[in-house]
Tab-separated table of C-alpha atoms in Angstrom:
chain	number	residue	atom	x	y	z
A	170	MET	CA	11.016	5.978	30.346
A	171	SER	CA	12.771	4.444	33.347
A	172	VAL	CA	12.059	1.006	34.789
A	173	VAL	CA	10.474	2.640	37.836
A	174	ASN	CA	8.058	4.594	35.657
A	175	VAL	CA	7.141	1.463	33.682
A	176	LEU	CA	6.458	-0.486	36.889
A	177	THR	CA	4.355	2.377	38.218
A	178	LEU	CA	2.336	2.410	35.006
A	179	VAL	CA	1.815	-1.350	35.144
A	180	ARG	CA	0.573	-1.094	38.732
A	181	ARG	CA	-1.996	1.498	37.634
A	182	VAL	CA	-3.303	-0.723	34.799
A	183	PRO	CA	-2.915	-4.316	36.039
A	184	PHE	CA	-5.832	-5.679	33.988
A	185	THR	CA	-4.442	-4.289	30.730
A	186	ALA	CA	-0.935	-5.562	31.490
A	187	SER	CA	-2.202	-9.013	32.539
A	188	VAL	CA	-4.223	-9.520	29.358
A	189	VAL	CA	-1.298	-8.458	27.164
A	190	VAL	CA	1.067	-10.864	28.948
A	191	LEU	CA	-1.509	-13.679	28.694
A	192	ILE	CA	-1.970	-13.118	24.946
A	193	LEU	CA	1.796	-13.111	24.340
A	194	LEU	CA	2.416	-16.190	26.474
A	195	LEU	CA	-0.414	-18.093	24.794
A	196	GLY	CA	0.841	-17.069	21.371
A	197	ALA	CA	4.359	-18.227	22.211
A	198	ALA	CA	3.143	-21.527	23.688
A	199	THR	CA	0.963	-22.369	20.662
A	200	GLY	CA	3.356	-20.991	18.040
A	201	THR	CA	0.845	-18.473	16.703
A	202	LEU	CA	3.314	-15.659	17.329
A	203	TRP	CA	5.328	-17.065	14.417
A	204	PHE	CA	2.847	-19.074	12.330
A	205	PRO	CA	-0.709	-18.169	11.242
A	206	LEU	CA	-3.447	-19.396	13.537
A	207	GLU	CA	-5.753	-20.093	10.595
A	208	ASP	CA	-3.300	-22.758	9.380
A	209	LYS	CA	-3.672	-24.731	12.607
A	210	SER	CA	-5.963	-27.764	12.571
A	211	TRP	CA	-7.556	-26.631	15.845
A	212	TYR	CA	-8.347	-23.128	14.608
A	213	PRO	CA	-12.145	-23.760	14.326
A	214	ASP	CA	-12.148	-25.006	17.933
A	215	VAL	CA	-10.901	-21.690	19.371
A	216	ALA	CA	-12.250	-19.052	16.949
A	217	PHE	CA	-15.632	-17.422	17.480
A	218	GLY	CA	-18.254	-16.505	14.907
A	219	PRO	CA	-21.709	-17.518	13.661
A	220	PRO	CA	-20.710	-21.139	12.882
A	221	ALA	CA	-19.225	-21.569	16.370
A	222	LEU	CA	-22.332	-20.127	18.036
A	223	LEU	CA	-24.695	-22.313	16.023
A	224	ASP	CA	-22.613	-25.406	16.839
A	225	GLY	CA	-22.668	-24.590	20.557
A	226	ARG	CA	-18.951	-23.798	20.934
A	227	TRP	CA	-19.570	-21.094	23.551
A	228	TRP	CA	-16.057	-21.297	24.961
A	229	THR	CA	-14.764	-19.685	21.776
A	230	VAL	CA	-15.997	-16.305	23.067
A	231	VAL	CA	-13.144	-16.577	25.592
A	232	THR	CA	-10.504	-18.504	23.649
A	233	GLY	CA	-10.915	-16.520	20.436
A	234	SER	CA	-10.348	-13.249	22.291
A	235	LEU	CA	-6.767	-14.249	23.128
A	236	TYR	CA	-5.439	-14.918	19.614
A	237	ALA	CA	-4.642	-13.176	16.339
A	238	LEU	CA	-5.078	-14.725	12.899
A	239	LYS	CA	-1.539	-13.906	11.735
A	240	PRO	CA	1.691	-12.987	13.533
A	241	LEU	CA	1.700	-9.367	12.290
A	242	GLN	CA	-1.871	-8.915	13.475
A	243	TYR	CA	-0.693	-9.268	17.065
A	244	VAL	CA	0.776	-5.779	16.759
A	245	ALA	CA	-2.531	-4.289	15.606
A	246	ILE	CA	-4.639	-6.233	18.093
A	247	LEU	CA	-2.440	-5.366	21.072
A	248	THR	CA	-2.327	-1.703	20.021
A	249	PHE	CA	-6.106	-1.629	19.675
A	250	PHE	CA	-6.340	-3.192	23.115
A	251	VAL	CA	-3.695	-1.319	25.096
A	252	LEU	CA	-4.530	2.272	24.143
A	253	PRO	CA	-8.259	2.445	24.973
A	254	VAL	CA	-8.285	-0.147	27.754
A	255	SER	CA	-5.358	1.382	29.657
A	256	LEU	CA	-7.006	4.817	29.447
A	257	CYS	CA	-10.270	3.340	30.691
A	258	GLU	CA	-8.509	1.529	33.538
A	259	TRP	CA	-6.541	4.655	34.469
A	260	ARG	CA	-9.713	6.749	34.796
A	261	LEU	CA	-12.373	4.248	35.878
A	262	GLY	CA	-10.404	1.671	37.841
A	263	THR	CA	-9.538	-1.969	37.291
A	264	ARG	CA	-12.812	-3.620	38.293
A	265	ARG	CA	-15.081	-1.502	36.140
A	266	THR	CA	-12.696	-1.694	33.193
A	267	ALA	CA	-12.375	-5.480	33.394
A	268	ALA	CA	-16.163	-5.823	33.538
A	269	VAL	CA	-16.659	-3.451	30.605
A	270	VAL	CA	-14.090	-5.120	28.358
A	271	VAL	CA	-15.130	-8.715	29.090
A	272	VAL	CA	-18.894	-8.133	28.978
A	273	PHE	CA	-18.857	-5.935	25.873
A	274	GLN	CA	-16.487	-8.304	24.099
A	275	ALA	CA	-18.995	-11.111	24.664
A	276	ILE	CA	-21.921	-8.917	23.610
A	277	GLY	CA	-20.107	-7.802	20.449
A	278	VAL	CA	-19.148	-11.354	19.479
A	279	ILE	CA	-22.507	-12.945	20.267
A	280	GLY	CA	-24.634	-10.028	19.084
A	281	GLY	CA	-22.633	-9.576	15.888
A	282	GLY	CA	-22.664	-13.290	15.167
A	283	TYR	CA	-26.397	-13.695	15.615
A	284	LEU	CA	-27.035	-10.485	13.669
A	285	MET	CA	-25.241	-12.023	10.706
A	286	VAL	CA	-27.187	-15.264	11.105
A	287	ALA	CA	-30.447	-13.316	11.188
A	288	LEU	CA	-29.586	-11.178	8.156
A	289	SER	CA	-28.470	-14.183	6.143
A	290	SER	CA	-31.629	-16.133	6.949
A	291	TRP	CA	-34.121	-13.284	6.506
A	292	THR	CA	-32.712	-11.796	3.314
A	293	ASP	CA	-30.916	-12.826	0.149
A	294	TRP	CA	-28.081	-10.349	0.888
A	295	GLY	CA	-25.007	-12.081	-0.483
A	296	TRP	CA	-22.600	-10.268	1.816
A	297	ALA	CA	-24.568	-11.319	4.923
A	298	GLN	CA	-24.707	-14.933	3.770
A	299	ARG	CA	-20.947	-15.008	3.198
A	300	THR	CA	-20.104	-13.244	6.462
A	301	ALA	CA	-22.337	-15.631	8.414
A	302	GLN	CA	-19.851	-18.382	7.524
A	303	ASP	CA	-16.780	-16.539	8.833
A	304	LEU	CA	-14.744	-17.081	11.986
A	305	ASP	CA	-12.833	-14.402	13.872
A	306	VAL	CA	-10.435	-13.861	16.781
A	307	GLY	CA	-9.197	-10.878	18.779
A	308	PHE	CA	-10.145	-8.665	21.732
A	309	SER	CA	-10.912	-5.553	19.665
A	310	ALA	CA	-14.685	-5.341	20.232
A	311	GLY	CA	-14.287	-5.070	24.007
A	312	ALA	CA	-11.426	-2.584	23.630
A	313	LEU	CA	-13.381	-0.252	21.320
A	314	ALA	CA	-16.369	-0.449	23.655
A	315	ALA	CA	-14.057	0.609	26.492
A	316	ALA	CA	-13.075	3.667	24.426
A	317	MET	CA	-16.719	4.650	24.059
A	318	VAL	CA	-17.423	4.092	27.763
A	319	VAL	CA	-14.444	6.127	28.965
A	320	SER	CA	-15.371	8.910	26.524
A	321	ALA	CA	-18.363	9.603	28.785
A	322	ASP	CA	-15.866	10.469	31.539
A	323	LEU	CA	-13.936	12.936	29.364
A	324	ARG	CA	-14.623	16.650	29.122
A	325	ARG	CA	-15.700	18.318	25.943
A	326	PRO	CA	-14.388	18.610	23.311
A	327	TRP	CA	-12.376	15.403	23.906
A	328	ARG	CA	-15.563	13.449	24.552
A	329	GLY	CA	-16.809	14.222	21.058
A	330	ARG	CA	-13.408	13.737	19.470
A	331	VAL	CA	-13.037	10.211	20.839
A	332	ARG	CA	-16.570	9.255	19.859
A	333	LEU	CA	-16.316	10.650	16.346
A	334	GLY	CA	-12.923	8.997	15.859
A	335	VAL	CA	-14.087	5.546	16.976
A	336	LEU	CA	-17.400	5.736	15.127
A	337	GLY	CA	-15.653	7.046	12.016
A	338	TYR	CA	-13.259	4.108	11.987
A	339	VAL	CA	-15.949	1.500	12.668
A	340	LEU	CA	-18.423	2.814	10.100
A	341	THR	CA	-15.780	3.310	7.400
A	342	SER	CA	-14.360	-0.185	7.823
A	343	LEU	CA	-17.834	-1.725	7.868
A	344	THR	CA	-18.948	0.241	4.801
A	345	PHE	CA	-16.009	-0.488	2.550
A	346	LEU	CA	-14.624	-3.793	3.878
A	347	GLY	CA	-17.406	-5.396	5.909
A	348	TYR	CA	-15.609	-8.178	7.742
A	349	LEU	CA	-17.216	-10.069	10.610
A	350	TYR	CA	-15.190	-8.104	13.149
A	351	ASP	CA	-16.628	-4.862	11.748
A	352	VAL	CA	-20.112	-6.048	12.685
A	353	GLU	CA	-18.885	-7.061	16.149
A	354	HIS	CA	-17.261	-3.647	16.574
A	355	LEU	CA	-20.468	-1.849	15.600
A	356	VAL	CA	-22.591	-3.771	18.116
A	357	ALA	CA	-20.121	-3.222	20.980
A	358	VAL	CA	-19.431	0.447	20.176
A	359	LEU	CA	-23.079	1.487	19.886
A	360	LEU	CA	-23.913	-0.230	23.151
A	361	GLY	CA	-20.901	1.376	24.830
A	362	LEU	CA	-22.034	4.778	23.574
A	363	TRP	CA	-25.490	4.200	25.039
A	364	VAL	CA	-24.647	2.868	28.515
A	365	GLY	CA	-21.315	4.659	28.997
A	366	PRO	CA	-22.741	7.551	31.057
A	367	TRP	CA	-24.375	5.172	33.546
A	368	ILE	CA	-21.142	3.226	33.939
A	369	VAL	CA	-19.068	6.324	34.715
A	370	GLY	CA	-21.724	7.613	37.103
A	371	ARG	CA	-23.141	10.689	35.425
A	372	ARG	CA	-26.542	11.614	34.043
A	373	PRO	CA	-26.844	10.371	30.479
A	374	SER	CA	-27.766	12.709	27.674
A	375	ARG	CA	-31.357	12.486	26.525
A	376	THR	CA	-30.868	12.578	22.767
A	377	VAL	CA	-28.486	11.108	20.239
A	378	ALA	CA	-27.637	14.648	19.107
A	379	GLU	CA	-26.444	15.474	22.626
A	380	TRP	CA	-24.383	12.262	22.756
A	381	LEU	CA	-22.554	13.201	19.588
A	382	ARG	CA	-22.408	16.973	20.072
A	383	PRO	CA	-18.685	17.585	20.477
A	384	GLY	CA	-18.675	21.277	21.398
A	385	PHE	CA	-16.276	22.177	18.594
A	386	THR	CA	-13.887	25.067	18.881
A	387	ARG	CA	-12.641	26.914	15.809
A	388	ARG	CA	-9.580	24.686	15.782
A	389	ASP	CA	-11.789	21.601	16.049
A	390	LEU	CA	-13.789	22.721	13.016
A	391	ARG	CA	-10.577	23.072	11.050
A	392	MET	CA	-9.402	19.654	12.169
A	393	LEU	CA	-12.790	18.095	11.372
A	394	THR	CA	-13.024	19.449	7.836
A	395	GLY	CA	-9.346	18.859	7.161
A	396	GLY	CA	-9.704	15.369	8.588
A	397	SER	CA	-12.610	14.647	6.253
A	398	PHE	CA	-10.368	15.297	3.245
A	399	LEU	CA	-7.626	13.208	4.818
A	400	TRP	CA	-10.198	10.459	5.299
A	401	GLY	CA	-11.187	10.863	1.650
A	402	ALA	CA	-7.561	10.257	0.655
A	403	ILE	CA	-7.452	7.126	2.829
A	404	ILE	CA	-10.685	5.837	1.288
A	405	ALA	CA	-9.279	6.430	-2.203
A	406	VAL	CA	-6.259	4.288	-1.360
A	407	ILE	CA	-8.434	1.593	0.246
A	408	GLY	CA	-10.641	1.509	-2.822
A	409	GLN	CA	-7.571	1.029	-5.012
A	410	VAL	CA	-5.649	-1.614	-3.064
A	411	ALA	CA	-8.497	-3.596	-1.484
A	412	ASP	CA	-10.187	-6.429	-3.338
A	413	ARG	CA	-13.324	-7.016	-1.326
A	414	ASP	CA	-17.017	-7.547	-1.980
A	415	GLY	CA	-18.341	-5.481	0.896
A	416	PRO	CA	-21.872	-4.898	2.144
A	417	PHE	CA	-22.568	-2.146	-0.401
A	418	GLY	CA	-20.811	-3.616	-3.400
A	419	PRO	CA	-17.352	-4.663	-4.566
A	420	ILE	CA	-14.329	-2.392	-4.266
A	421	GLY	CA	-10.995	-2.722	-5.987
A	422	GLY	CA	-9.294	-0.356	-8.376
A	423	ASP	CA	-7.864	-0.814	-11.834
A	424	PRO	CA	-4.075	-1.346	-11.588
A	425	GLU	CA	-3.645	1.092	-14.481
A	426	SER	CA	-5.512	3.922	-12.687
A	427	TRP	CA	-2.930	4.537	-9.953
A	428	TRP	CA	-1.966	7.853	-11.505
A	429	TRP	CA	-5.531	9.120	-11.051
A	430	VAL	CA	-5.713	7.827	-7.460
A	431	LEU	CA	-2.408	9.497	-6.588
A	432	ALA	CA	-3.655	12.776	-8.068
A	433	VAL	CA	-6.843	12.598	-5.990
A	434	VAL	CA	-4.852	11.774	-2.855
A	435	ALA	CA	-2.447	14.669	-3.471
A	436	VAL	CA	-5.312	17.154	-3.906
A	437	ASP	CA	-7.090	15.867	-0.797
A	438	LEU	CA	-3.930	16.131	1.292
A	439	LEU	CA	-3.224	19.681	0.087
A	440	ILE	CA	-6.775	20.785	0.875
A	441	ALA	CA	-6.582	19.093	4.290
A	442	TRP	CA	-3.356	20.993	5.018
A	443	GLY	CA	-4.929	24.307	3.989
A	444	LEU	CA	-8.086	23.720	6.021
A	445	VAL	CA	-6.158	22.813	9.156
A	446	ARG	CA	-4.299	26.113	8.829
A	447	GLY	CA	-7.625	27.945	8.479
A	448	ARG	CA	-6.822	29.316	5.029
A	449	ARG	CA	-9.733	31.064	3.349
A	450	THR	CA	-8.571	30.157	-0.174
A	451	TRP	CA	-8.385	26.458	0.581
A	452	TRP	CA	-11.824	26.583	2.198
A	453	MET	CA	-13.268	28.087	-0.981
A	454	LEU	CA	-11.540	25.438	-3.103
A	455	ALA	CA	-12.794	22.686	-0.796
A	456	LEU	CA	-16.321	24.067	-1.006
A	457	VAL	CA	-16.222	24.164	-4.823
A	458	LEU	CA	-14.812	20.638	-5.215
A	459	THR	CA	-17.197	19.163	-2.663
A	460	SER	CA	-20.151	20.863	-4.366
A	461	ILE	CA	-19.097	19.451	-7.748
A	462	SER	CA	-18.683	15.981	-6.239
A	463	TRP	CA	-22.107	16.249	-4.594
A	464	LEU	CA	-23.771	17.293	-7.863
A	465	LEU	CA	-22.155	14.421	-9.746
A	466	GLY	CA	-23.207	12.000	-7.018
A	467	ALA	CA	-26.762	13.328	-7.019
A	468	ALA	CA	-26.950	12.993	-10.816
A	469	THR	CA	-25.672	9.410	-10.611
A	470	ALA	CA	-28.177	8.615	-7.867
A	471	ALA	CA	-30.977	10.048	-10.009
A	472	VAL	CA	-29.949	7.813	-12.905
A	473	ILE	CA	-29.880	4.818	-10.566
A	474	VAL	CA	-33.365	5.573	-9.243
A	475	SER	CA	-34.797	5.972	-12.745
A	476	GLY	CA	-33.000	2.960	-14.208
A	477	GLY	CA	-32.923	0.601	-11.226
A	478	THR	CA	-29.191	-0.036	-11.507
A	479	SER	CA	-27.870	-2.716	-9.149
A	480	ASN	CA	-24.800	-2.476	-6.888
A	481	SER	CA	-25.521	1.187	-6.191
A	482	GLY	CA	-24.873	1.169	-2.452
A	483	LEU	CA	-21.486	2.877	-2.630
A	484	VAL	CA	-22.971	5.694	-4.725
A	485	TRP	CA	-25.419	6.523	-1.927
A	486	ILE	CA	-22.665	6.257	0.681
A	487	SER	CA	-20.499	8.663	-1.325
A	488	LEU	CA	-23.409	11.092	-1.657
A	489	LEU	CA	-24.024	10.943	2.083
A	490	PHE	CA	-20.327	11.606	2.790
A	491	ASP	CA	-20.296	14.593	0.423
A	492	THR	CA	-23.442	15.963	2.083
A	493	ALA	CA	-21.872	15.744	5.534
A	494	GLN	CA	-18.635	17.286	4.266
A	495	LEU	CA	-20.507	20.123	2.584
A	496	ALA	CA	-22.517	20.811	5.742
A	497	ALA	CA	-19.337	20.892	7.865
A	498	LEU	CA	-17.694	23.375	5.489
A	499	LEU	CA	-20.706	25.682	5.415
A	500	LEU	CA	-21.481	25.550	9.128
A	501	GLY	CA	-17.828	26.063	10.029
A	502	ARG	CA	-17.072	28.806	7.511
A	503	SER	CA	-16.242	31.317	10.262
A	504	ALA	CA	-13.221	29.192	11.239
A	505	PHE	CA	-11.520	29.847	7.891
A	506	ARG	CA	-10.533	33.495	7.879
A	507	ASN	CA	-6.759	33.316	7.646
A	508	PRO	CA	-5.525	34.793	4.379
A	509	GLY	CA	-2.545	33.415	2.515
A	510	ARG	CA	0.794	35.217	2.259
A	511	ARG	CA	-0.405	37.410	-0.592
A	512	GLY	CA	-3.546	38.382	1.315
A	513	LEU	CA	-1.492	39.001	4.450
A	514	ARG	CA	0.739	41.433	2.593
A	515	ARG	CA	-2.313	43.176	1.169
A	516	VAL	CA	-4.261	43.709	4.416
A	517	GLY	CA	-1.311	43.941	6.785
A	518	PRO	CA	-0.522	41.609	9.679
A	519	ASP	CA	-2.023	43.947	12.294
A	520	ARG	CA	-5.502	43.579	10.821
A	521	VAL	CA	-5.622	39.790	10.624
A	522	GLY	CA	-8.011	38.594	13.300
A	523	ALA	CA	-8.252	42.118	14.791
A	524	LEU	CA	-11.373	43.070	16.727
A	525	PRO	CA	-13.164	46.220	15.518
A	526	THR	CA	-13.566	48.176	18.750
A	527	ALA	CA	-11.821	48.642	22.072
A	528	ALA	CA	-14.859	47.190	23.863
A	529	ASP	CA	-14.624	44.024	21.759
A	530	ARG	CA	-10.931	43.685	22.495
A	531	GLU	CA	-11.476	44.184	26.223
A	532	ARG	CA	-14.267	41.596	26.298
A	533	ALA	CA	-12.090	39.116	24.376
């Protein structure tokens, strides 16, 4: 990309470029580009979170948005910021984008912080009580809200793809990791999903089902089901490497069980590859394995209900995931009609995907 093209791009997204430059300059001036912010003595004075809100440090909503906890996190935070915010600014303009990002960042930080305070005071939920003591920094809540808002300005199926992608990330991270920023993300994203149509100037959908209905094509169904197995592989790795007591129970694998995790990941990746290609054989295998997983999960849930076992949240989450995956495979079964090489040789290439009559072919 030439210098002229870069300058043209910057002129189209001045808010995004200005915030990025401000974050980098502030990080260089304070040394947080090279040394962790959480090691600084003044870290509690600039970071936001429930303790800051309860102590009346309202300025942290602004100051905390311009930092990262560790030097490497600047890469993730700036990526999270630049991609959705620049798209939003490109399509909706600078003023609306700046208002969306700033306002929703504040709502996510304040709403998420007070939600944690409320949960920790109303219940004996250990995760909520721990999270209510955390501090956080970063501009990610406002950026993810901008992604949800600009999705209302996209045509289907991209509208649904963006929404499912953002919601999938937010809900997965909250379910298995459950950091304070995950709660902030959830508050900002759900609000952005709700008010996005009004902001972009179109009539909002009347039901949640219409908000989420992505208008999937056959290729989208293949990508969705294949993506669910890819997501399963990612969750398997997270569950092995992470050591976190999340909202639904602790996760963290046995160091000696890596061979089993790698086998699960390999199978999930192979099935994802076959589903994306629309292979009938891989669809059948995916259906069988998902059904077995669902039955095992249902049996475990039944034992939990009868015996009152504690720390069962992840079992119910897994059962819910398997149910959704099974429904996607069954409802999208017509998208998986491509035979493998052996089946192609048996039926002949001219008959694969052929329409039965001349009238059908003409209409197609």
